[in-house]
Amino acid sequence: MAVSRVSQREIVEVPFQLPDGSIKPHMGLVLSTEKLQYAEDGMFYAVLISSKNINPEFTMEIPNEWLMKPLSKQSYFVTHIVTYYRTDEVIQSFNNYVKRDFFDAIMNKVVLSMFDIEIM
């Protein structure tokens, strides 16, 4: 499914490269703004969403009330796995978004996981 753009806070499916080197389609939350997509030919950043809580220090449970539509199973933001993509790499868009009120907490956890600093 080719998409022309994605929006910050949108959940999409993209081919994540995992720490073991394998590449698997996974859901991801778009972190970057549309401004980056326009400036860099469709480029955006996404954080991995997984149903596995493999490394709890770097994951964040996703409560259904944080989303516009609930996910089919319990899932987690894997906040230390952030990758850049182009919009032509999006496998699927789910027309689902993280509610604005919860997005800052996710961004803070991503920054804390990767850089050990808080932005809030």
CSV table of C-alpha atoms in Angstrom, one decimal:
chain,number,residue,atom,x,y,z
A,1,MET,CA,0.0,0.0,0.0
A,2,ALA,CA,1.7,3.2,-1.1
A,3,VAL,CA,1.0,6.3,0.9
A,4,SER,CA,1.9,9.8,0.0
A,5,ARG,CA,2.4,11.0,3.6
A,6,VAL,CA,2.0,10.0,7.2
A,7,SER,CA,1.2,12.1,10.2
A,8,GLN,CA,2.9,12.5,13.5
A,9,ARG,CA,1.1,10.2,16.1
A,10,GLU,CA,-0.1,7.8,13.3
A,11,ILE,CA,0.3,4.1,13.6
A,12,VAL,CA,1.7,2.4,10.4
A,13,GLU,CA,3.2,-0.9,9.4
A,14,VAL,CA,6.8,-0.7,8.2
A,15,PRO,CA,9.8,-3.1,7.8
A,16,PHE,CA,11.7,-2.7,11.1
A,17,GLN,CA,15.2,-4.0,11.3
A,18,LEU,CA,15.4,-5.7,14.7
A,19,PRO,CA,18.5,-6.0,16.9
A,20,ASP,CA,19.3,-9.5,15.6
A,21,GLY,CA,19.5,-8.1,12.1
A,22,SER,CA,16.3,-9.6,10.8
A,23,ILE,CA,13.8,-7.4,9.1
A,24,LYS,CA,10.1,-7.9,9.9
A,25,PRO,CA,6.9,-5.9,9.3
A,26,HIS,CA,5.8,-4.3,12.5
A,27,MET,CA,3.6,-1.5,13.6
A,28,GLY,CA,5.3,1.7,14.4
A,29,LEU,CA,4.3,5.1,15.8
A,30,VAL,CA,5.3,8.1,13.6
A,31,LEU,CA,7.3,10.4,15.8
A,32,SER,CA,8.5,13.1,13.3
A,33,THR,CA,6.5,15.9,11.8
A,34,GLU,CA,5.2,16.3,8.2
A,35,LYS,CA,7.7,19.2,7.8
A,36,LEU,CA,10.5,16.6,7.7
A,37,GLN,CA,8.7,14.6,5.0
A,38,TYR,CA,8.4,17.6,2.8
A,39,ALA,CA,12.0,18.6,3.3
A,40,GLU,CA,13.5,15.2,2.8
A,41,ASP,CA,11.5,13.4,0.2
A,42,GLY,CA,9.0,11.5,2.4
A,43,MET,CA,11.4,10.7,5.3
A,44,PHE,CA,9.9,10.1,8.7
A,45,TYR,CA,10.9,8.5,12.0
A,46,ALA,CA,8.9,5.7,13.8
A,47,VAL,CA,9.3,3.9,17.0
A,48,LEU,CA,8.7,0.1,17.1
A,49,ILE,CA,5.4,-1.3,18.5
A,50,SER,CA,5.6,-4.9,19.6
A,51,SER,CA,3.3,-7.4,21.4
A,52,LYS,CA,6.3,-8.6,23.3
A,53,ASN,CA,7.7,-6.9,26.4
A,54,ILE,CA,11.2,-8.3,25.9
A,55,ASN,CA,13.2,-5.5,27.6
A,56,PRO,CA,10.9,-3.8,30.1
A,57,GLU,CA,13.5,-1.0,30.9
A,58,PHE,CA,13.0,0.2,27.3
A,59,THR,CA,9.3,-0.5,26.7
A,60,MET,CA,6.1,1.3,27.5
A,61,GLU,CA,2.8,-0.4,27.7
A,62,ILE,CA,0.1,1.0,25.3
A,63,PRO,CA,-3.2,1.4,27.1
A,64,ASN,CA,-6.2,1.3,24.8
A,65,GLU,CA,-7.4,4.7,26.1
A,66,TRP,CA,-4.2,6.3,24.6
A,67,LEU,CA,-5.4,5.3,21.1
A,68,MET,CA,-8.2,6.4,18.7
A,69,LYS,CA,-8.9,2.7,18.2
A,70,PRO,CA,-7.7,-0.1,20.4
A,71,LEU,CA,-5.1,-2.6,19.1
A,72,SER,CA,-6.1,-6.3,18.7
A,73,LYS,CA,-3.7,-7.4,21.5
A,74,GLN,CA,-1.6,-5.9,24.3
A,75,SER,CA,1.3,-4.0,22.8
A,76,TYR,CA,4.3,-1.9,23.8
A,77,PHE,CA,6.3,0.9,22.4
A,78,VAL,CA,9.9,-0.4,22.2
A,79,THR,CA,11.4,3.0,22.9
A,80,HIS,CA,15.0,2.3,22.0
A,81,ILE,CA,14.2,1.1,18.5
A,82,VAL,CA,13.6,4.2,16.3
A,83,THR,CA,14.2,4.0,12.6
A,84,TYR,CA,13.8,6.3,9.7
A,85,TYR,CA,11.7,5.4,6.6
A,86,ARG,CA,10.3,7.0,3.5
A,87,THR,CA,6.6,7.0,2.9
A,88,ASP,CA,7.0,4.6,0.0
A,89,GLU,CA,8.2,2.0,2.5
A,90,VAL,CA,4.9,2.0,4.5
A,91,ILE,CA,3.3,-1.4,4.2
A,92,GLN,CA,0.0,-0.4,5.7
A,93,SER,CA,-1.7,2.5,7.4
A,94,PHE,CA,-4.3,1.7,10.1
A,95,ASN,CA,-6.0,5.1,10.3
A,96,ASN,CA,-5.2,4.9,14.0
A,97,TYR,CA,-3.5,7.6,16.1
A,98,VAL,CA,-2.1,8.1,19.6
A,99,LYS,CA,-4.2,10.8,21.3
A,100,ARG,CA,-2.4,14.1,21.5
A,101,ASP,CA,-2.5,14.1,25.4
A,102,PHE,CA,-0.3,11.0,25.6
A,103,PHE,CA,2.2,11.7,22.8
A,104,ASP,CA,4.6,13.8,24.9
A,105,ALA,CA,5.0,11.0,27.4
A,106,ILE,CA,6.0,8.6,24.6
A,107,MET,CA,8.5,11.1,23.2
A,108,ASN,CA,10.0,11.6,26.7
A,109,LYS,CA,10.4,7.8,27.1
A,110,VAL,CA,12.1,7.5,23.7
A,111,VAL,CA,14.6,10.3,24.5
A,112,LEU,CA,15.2,8.9,28.0
A,113,SER,CA,15.8,5.4,26.6
A,114,MET,CA,18.3,6.5,24.0
A,115,PHE,CA,20.0,9.4,25.7
A,116,ASP,CA,19.3,9.1,29.4
A,117,ILE,CA,17.8,12.6,29.7
A,118,GLU,CA,14.2,13.8,30.2
A,119,ILE,CA,12.6,16.4,27.9
A,120,MET,CA,9.6,17.1,30.1
